[in-house]
Short mmCIF file of C-alpha atoms in Angstrom, two decimals:
data_model
loop_
_atom_site.label_atom_id
_atom_site.label_comp_id
_atom_site.label_asym_id
_atom_site.label_seq_id
_atom_site.Cartn_x
_atom_site.Cartn_y
_atom_site.Cartn_z
CA MET E 1 0.91 171.63 1.33
CA ARG E 2 2.26 169.85 4.04
CA SER E 3 0.98 166.41 6.06
CA SER E 4 0.06 166.27 9.47
CA ALA E 5 3.89 164.77 9.68
CA GLY E 6 5.23 168.05 8.04
CA ARG E 7 6.00 166.45 4.79
CA ASP E 8 5.56 168.50 1.62
CA VAL E 9 3.30 166.17 -0.22
CA THR E 10 4.53 167.52 -3.73
CA ARG E 11 7.75 165.80 -3.04
CA PRO E 12 8.34 162.68 -4.78
CA ILE E 13 7.96 158.92 -4.01
CA ILE E 14 10.88 157.00 -3.03
CA VAL E 15 11.03 153.66 -5.06
CA THR E 16 13.15 151.30 -3.57
CA CYS E 17 15.00 148.73 -5.72
CA GLY E 18 14.05 145.33 -4.05
CA GLU E 19 15.73 142.30 -4.61
CA PRO E 20 18.54 143.25 -7.43
CA ALA E 21 18.15 139.54 -8.98
CA GLY E 22 14.64 139.99 -9.24
CA ILE E 23 12.21 141.96 -11.48
CA GLY E 24 12.27 145.22 -9.90
CA PRO E 25 15.33 146.75 -11.60
CA GLU E 26 13.86 146.01 -14.76
CA LEU E 27 10.38 147.47 -13.91
CA ALA E 28 12.05 150.61 -12.83
CA PRO E 29 11.95 152.64 -16.26
CA ARG E 30 8.56 151.03 -16.91
CA LEU E 31 7.21 152.74 -13.84
CA LEU E 32 7.53 156.37 -15.60
CA ASP E 33 4.28 155.40 -17.07
CA ALA E 34 2.51 155.79 -13.74
CA GLY E 35 2.95 159.99 -14.78
CA VAL E 36 3.70 160.77 -10.79
CA PRO E 37 7.38 161.98 -9.41
CA PHE E 38 9.59 159.28 -8.24
CA VAL E 39 12.83 158.46 -7.50
CA TRP E 40 14.69 154.99 -7.61
CA LEU E 41 17.00 154.42 -4.61
CA GLY E 42 19.48 151.61 -5.47
CA ASP E 43 22.68 150.75 -7.79
CA PRO E 44 22.58 151.92 -11.26
CA ARG E 45 24.80 149.07 -11.88
CA HIS E 46 21.56 146.67 -11.12
CA LEU E 47 19.45 148.39 -14.11
CA GLN E 48 19.11 146.70 -17.31
CA GLY E 49 21.46 148.19 -20.18
CA GLY E 50 20.18 150.63 -22.06
CA THR E 51 17.96 152.07 -19.27
CA ASP E 52 17.67 156.25 -19.79
CA TRP E 53 18.75 157.60 -15.83
CA THR E 54 20.15 160.31 -14.43
CA GLU E 55 21.83 160.52 -11.04
CA ILE E 56 20.32 163.03 -8.70
CA GLU E 57 21.87 164.27 -5.31
CA THR E 58 18.63 165.38 -3.53
CA LEU E 59 14.97 164.87 -4.03
CA ASP E 60 14.25 168.43 -4.70
CA THR E 61 14.85 168.53 -8.37
CA LEU E 62 13.97 166.02 -10.63
CA PRO E 63 15.09 165.41 -14.47
CA ASP E 64 13.17 166.16 -17.49
CA GLN E 65 13.04 162.70 -18.82
CA GLY E 66 14.44 159.56 -17.90
CA LEU E 67 14.86 157.57 -14.25
CA ALA E 68 15.84 159.72 -11.57
CA VAL E 69 18.27 157.63 -9.72
CA LEU E 70 19.48 158.11 -5.84
CA ARG E 71 22.36 156.26 -5.93
CA HIS E 72 23.16 153.72 -3.42
CA ASP E 73 25.76 151.61 -4.03
CA PHE E 74 25.82 147.85 -3.44
CA ALA E 75 28.67 145.33 -2.42
CA ALA E 76 28.36 143.29 -5.81
CA PRO E 77 26.77 143.38 -9.31
CA ALA E 78 23.61 141.80 -10.19
CA MET E 79 22.89 138.23 -12.19
CA PRO E 80 18.76 138.38 -13.17
CA GLY E 81 17.60 135.22 -11.36
CA ARG E 82 20.52 134.58 -9.31
CA ILE E 83 20.57 135.82 -5.68
CA ASP E 84 23.76 137.06 -4.44
CA PRO E 85 24.14 137.02 -0.52
CA ALA E 86 26.47 139.91 -0.64
CA ASN E 87 23.99 142.28 -1.57
CA ALA E 88 21.69 141.09 1.30
CA ALA E 89 22.75 144.14 3.33
CA GLY E 90 22.51 146.85 0.64
CA VAL E 91 18.55 145.89 0.25
CA ILE E 92 18.26 146.50 3.92
CA ASP E 93 20.17 149.57 3.82
CA VAL E 94 17.67 150.88 1.03
CA ILE E 95 14.82 150.22 2.89
CA GLU E 96 16.35 151.80 5.90
CA ARG E 97 17.38 155.08 4.00
CA ALA E 98 14.05 155.35 2.65
CA VAL E 99 12.47 155.44 5.66
CA SER E 100 14.68 158.14 6.85
CA LEU E 101 14.28 160.25 3.85
CA VAL E 102 10.74 159.91 4.17
CA MET E 103 10.47 160.62 8.01
CA ASP E 104 12.65 163.58 7.26
CA GLY E 105 9.97 165.05 4.85
CA GLN E 106 12.34 164.73 1.73
CA ALA E 107 9.71 162.43 0.06
CA SER E 108 5.65 161.96 0.27
CA GLY E 109 5.80 158.27 0.86
CA ILE E 110 7.68 155.11 -0.17
CA CYS E 111 6.86 152.57 -2.91
CA THR E 112 8.84 149.08 -2.17
CA MET E 113 9.79 146.62 -4.91
CA PRO E 114 9.66 143.04 -3.92
CA ILE E 115 12.58 141.49 -1.74
CA ASN E 116 13.43 137.92 -1.19
CA LYS E 117 12.97 137.38 2.65
CA LYS E 118 15.23 134.25 2.68
CA ALA E 119 18.03 135.58 0.82
CA LEU E 120 18.01 138.72 3.68
CA LYS E 121 18.17 136.21 6.37
CA ASP E 122 20.88 134.20 4.77
CA GLY E 123 23.07 137.09 3.83
CA ALA E 124 22.47 139.63 6.44
CA GLY E 125 20.44 137.99 9.23
CA PHE E 126 17.23 139.76 8.38
CA GLY E 127 15.09 139.23 11.39
CA PHE E 128 11.77 140.14 10.25
CA PRO E 129 9.09 138.03 8.32
CA GLY E 130 8.96 140.90 5.49
CA HIS E 131 8.57 144.26 4.75
CA THR E 132 5.61 144.95 6.73
CA GLU E 133 6.90 144.30 10.07
CA PHE E 134 10.35 145.63 9.56
CA LEU E 135 8.72 148.97 8.31
CA ALA E 136 6.42 148.83 11.75
CA HIS E 137 9.77 148.69 13.52
CA LEU E 138 11.69 151.39 11.75
CA ALA E 139 8.49 153.46 12.20
CA GLY E 140 8.84 152.92 16.19
CA ASN E 141 6.96 149.84 16.61
CA ALA E 142 3.85 151.40 14.93
CA THR E 143 0.74 149.00 15.02
CA VAL E 144 0.04 148.50 11.41
CA ALA E 145 -1.90 146.24 9.19
CA MET E 146 -1.79 144.74 5.68
CA MET E 147 -4.38 145.94 3.25
CA LEU E 148 -4.63 144.48 -0.36
CA ALA E 149 -6.32 146.97 -2.68
CA SER E 150 -7.86 146.40 -6.19
CA THR E 151 -7.17 149.36 -8.63
CA THR E 152 -8.98 148.08 -11.66
CA VAL E 153 -12.44 146.62 -10.43
CA ASP E 154 -15.69 148.64 -9.61
CA PRO E 155 -16.61 148.41 -6.69
CA PRO E 156 -13.05 148.22 -5.40
CA CYS E 157 -12.20 145.16 -3.46
CA ARG E 158 -10.11 146.14 -0.31
CA VAL E 159 -9.18 143.63 2.49
CA VAL E 160 -7.08 143.50 5.55
CA PRO E 161 -6.50 140.16 7.22
CA ALA E 162 -6.44 140.18 10.90
CA THR E 163 -3.75 137.11 10.93
CA ILE E 164 -1.01 137.07 8.16
CA HIS E 165 1.76 134.41 7.62
CA ILE E 166 0.86 131.76 9.73
CA ALA E 167 -0.31 128.13 9.37
CA ILE E 168 -4.01 127.80 9.10
CA SER E 169 -3.99 125.58 12.11
CA ASP E 170 -2.57 128.65 14.42
CA VAL E 171 -5.37 130.74 13.17
CA PRO E 172 -7.88 130.30 15.47
CA ASP E 173 -5.62 130.83 18.53
CA ALA E 174 -3.61 134.03 16.89
CA LEU E 175 -7.27 135.64 16.07
CA THR E 176 -7.72 137.05 19.66
CA PRO E 177 -10.15 139.81 20.18
CA ASP E 178 -7.16 142.39 20.57
CA ALA E 179 -6.04 141.18 17.19
CA LEU E 180 -9.37 141.34 15.37
CA GLU E 181 -10.15 144.94 17.19
CA SER E 182 -6.61 146.19 16.02
CA ALA E 183 -7.18 145.24 12.75
CA ILE E 184 -10.56 147.03 12.62
CA ARG E 185 -9.25 150.44 14.36
CA VAL E 186 -6.40 150.49 12.17
CA THR E 187 -8.38 149.95 8.99
CA HIS E 188 -11.12 152.53 10.07
CA ASP E 189 -8.33 155.06 11.04
CA ALA E 190 -6.75 154.69 7.63
CA LEU E 191 -9.72 154.86 5.61
CA ILE E 192 -10.28 158.20 6.66
CA ARG E 193 -7.09 159.57 6.95
CA ASP E 194 -5.65 158.14 3.47
CA PHE E 195 -8.15 157.22 1.39
CA GLY E 196 -10.32 160.41 2.52
CA ILE E 197 -13.65 158.27 3.41
CA SER E 198 -15.32 160.33 6.15
CA ALA E 199 -17.30 157.27 7.32
CA PRO E 200 -15.73 154.03 6.63
CA ARG E 201 -18.00 151.20 6.14
CA LEU E 202 -16.43 147.94 7.31
CA ALA E 203 -17.50 144.27 6.75
CA VAL E 204 -15.72 141.71 9.09
CA ALA E 205 -16.14 137.96 8.17
CA GLY E 206 -16.20 135.29 10.41
CA LEU E 207 -13.54 132.56 11.06
CA ASN E 208 -15.80 129.73 10.32
CA PRO E 209 -17.84 128.66 7.34
CA HIS E 210 -21.51 130.36 7.37
CA ALA E 211 -19.72 132.72 10.17
CA GLY E 212 -20.34 129.73 12.21
CA GLU E 213 -24.07 129.31 11.56
CA GLY E 214 -25.16 129.92 15.18
CA GLY E 215 -22.63 127.76 16.52
CA ALA E 216 -23.20 124.95 14.54
CA MET E 217 -19.88 125.15 12.44
CA GLY E 218 -17.71 126.95 15.13
CA VAL E 219 -18.10 128.86 18.27
CA GLU E 220 -15.81 131.94 17.86
CA GLU E 221 -18.42 134.18 16.48
CA VAL E 222 -20.82 133.50 19.09
CA ASP E 223 -18.42 133.28 21.70
CA TRP E 224 -16.76 136.77 21.23
CA ILE E 225 -16.83 138.13 17.71
CA ASN E 226 -20.29 139.18 17.87
CA ALA E 227 -19.78 141.23 21.14
CA LEU E 228 -16.69 142.81 19.97
CA LEU E 229 -18.34 144.09 16.86
CA ASP E 230 -21.52 145.05 18.96
CA ARG E 231 -18.90 147.06 21.24
CA LEU E 232 -17.33 148.94 18.09
CA ARG E 233 -20.76 149.90 16.80
CA ASP E 234 -21.91 151.23 20.23
CA GLU E 235 -18.82 153.59 19.64
CA GLY E 236 -20.15 154.68 16.37
CA MET E 237 -18.16 152.54 13.49
CA ARG E 238 -20.42 151.10 10.70
CA ILE E 239 -19.89 147.76 10.70
CA SER E 240 -21.70 144.64 9.38
CA GLY E 241 -20.66 141.37 10.43
CA PRO E 242 -19.61 138.52 11.17
CA LEU E 243 -20.47 137.62 7.60
CA PRO E 244 -19.88 134.35 5.78
CA ALA E 245 -17.07 135.09 3.71
CA ASP E 246 -17.98 133.28 0.70
CA THR E 247 -20.85 135.75 0.15
CA MET E 248 -18.87 138.97 0.70
CA PHE E 249 -16.74 139.51 -2.52
CA HIS E 250 -19.30 139.44 -5.59
CA ALA E 251 -20.13 143.06 -6.88
CA PRO E 252 -23.62 143.76 -5.10
CA ALA E 253 -21.71 142.82 -1.89
CA ARG E 254 -18.66 145.10 -2.08
CA ALA E 255 -20.82 147.76 -3.02
CA ARG E 256 -22.32 147.80 0.71
CA TYR E 257 -18.60 148.43 2.39
CA ASP E 258 -15.51 150.17 1.91
CA ALA E 259 -13.27 147.65 3.49
CA ALA E 260 -13.40 144.02 4.23
CA ILE E 261 -11.62 142.58 7.52
CA CYS E 262 -10.78 139.00 7.14
CA ALA E 263 -9.95 136.39 9.66
CA TYR E 264 -6.74 134.98 7.85
CA HIS E 265 -4.46 135.14 4.92
CA ASP E 266 -6.21 133.63 2.00
CA GLN E 267 -9.51 134.41 3.10
CA ALA E 268 -8.71 137.78 2.41
CA LEU E 269 -6.12 137.56 -0.35
CA ILE E 270 -7.68 135.18 -2.44
CA PRO E 271 -10.69 137.14 -3.58
CA VAL E 272 -8.59 140.47 -4.57
CA LYS E 273 -6.04 138.24 -6.36
CA THR E 274 -8.82 136.46 -8.21
CA LEU E 275 -10.76 139.96 -9.24
CA ASP E 276 -7.86 141.78 -10.08
CA PHE E 277 -4.59 139.84 -9.82
CA ALA E 278 -2.58 142.61 -12.09
CA GLY E 279 -3.78 145.66 -10.62
CA GLY E 280 -3.72 144.47 -6.69
CA VAL E 281 -1.79 146.69 -4.46
CA ASN E 282 -0.27 146.31 -0.85
CA VAL E 283 -0.79 149.09 1.34
CA THR E 284 0.67 149.13 5.06
CA LEU E 285 -2.03 150.82 7.17
CA GLY E 286 -0.95 152.70 10.45
CA LEU E 287 2.46 153.92 9.35
CA PRO E 288 3.47 157.53 9.95
CA PHE E 289 4.10 157.63 6.18
CA ILE E 290 2.38 156.19 3.14
CA ARG E 291 3.94 152.63 2.11
CA THR E 292 2.62 150.78 -1.08
CA SER E 293 4.17 147.77 -2.72
CA PRO E 294 3.03 145.54 -6.01
CA ASP E 295 1.11 142.63 -5.14
CA HIS E 296 3.74 140.12 -6.57
CA GLY E 297 7.19 138.61 -5.51
CA THR E 298 10.65 138.97 -6.96
CA ALA E 299 9.80 136.51 -9.94
CA LEU E 300 13.32 135.17 -10.31
CA ASP E 301 12.08 132.53 -12.65
CA ILE E 302 11.61 135.36 -15.42
CA ALA E 303 13.92 138.15 -14.41
CA GLY E 304 16.01 139.45 -17.07
CA LYS E 305 13.89 138.14 -19.94
CA GLY E 306 11.89 141.27 -20.47
CA ILE E 307 8.30 139.60 -19.79
CA ALA E 308 7.58 140.90 -16.21
CA ASP E 309 4.19 142.64 -16.44
CA PRO E 310 4.51 146.15 -14.65
CA ASP E 311 0.54 146.74 -13.95
CA SER E 312 0.98 145.98 -10.36
CA ALA E 313 4.12 147.97 -9.85
CA ILE E 314 2.61 151.36 -11.74
CA ALA E 315 -0.73 150.61 -9.81
CA ALA E 316 1.34 150.64 -6.49
CA LEU E 317 3.35 153.92 -7.23
CA ARG E 318 0.21 155.69 -8.39
CA MET E 319 -1.35 154.74 -5.05
CA ALA E 320 1.16 155.97 -3.02
CA TRP E 321 0.67 159.07 -4.80
CA GLN E 322 -2.65 159.15 -4.19
CA LEU E 323 -2.56 158.35 -0.76
CA ALA E 324 -0.12 161.16 -0.15
CA GLN E 325 -1.99 163.67 -1.58
CA SER E 326 -4.90 162.55 0.44
CA ARG E 327 -3.28 162.40 3.87
CA GLY E 328 -1.84 165.87 2.82
CA ARG E 329 -5.26 167.16 2.14
CA GLY E 330 -6.38 165.92 5.75
CA ALA E 331 -3.69 167.82 7.56
#
């Protein structure tokens, strides 16, 4: 079976190593509990001692047991909790190699382990705010959106912030009609293509408390958000809103939509992290390939101590596989 981009969806997911000094390498063998085919792309020297791993040359055949490793040598060994600038270029190279492999049809998708953006900037001049923007660049400047999706609550909580990593004081200027429309369209298309939802139901949060309450608490909803949503509804999209964000995320409310489009970072991420902190998954929508990531950082403070929770990484890997299958079925 092949996806619309020509990729065989029975091929494995690539798990990138992420920051070698973080918890990514120690979580790698625990991802075998996900029960889906994957390969770990990184330097095997960075794996914890005692890890059962086998080096592979291609992604065509995986070992019957243990961790399949597609070797990518780094400049230096790794010390848990201690970032080495010498390894920054290797982290970037692994991401680029993973994208090349999946774009060539050798993998079904990518599940990225967390990176440390400051370390990459300091050590290799990394010029992107994070994974999402870098992946969009590698995919030919694709128009993307960041979704955080729960995996253990019902109804599910799926949220997409229309503005992301900016100061709250900058949000009103950054939340333009074009930005909100882009987030809505990317989400709508991804729900159809990747989540298998034929007629997505979207809920759009207002920017202001009580969605502005008719202009009493802010005017953006009256000035342009209402008109934008009306226009998209006229196109046939099933959209509710703008809605007061404080009443959108309890279970009966979530049952009425498939994804929520929010105005800013915390409006979106607080509910999903409260409802499903260990099971949340970051999904980049709009790419020509599947990409997921656990909803946590490098956790340098606990790296190497054997206490890192693998649940979010396992959920991210499983979701990457599920989305790849869904995209393939829709080809």
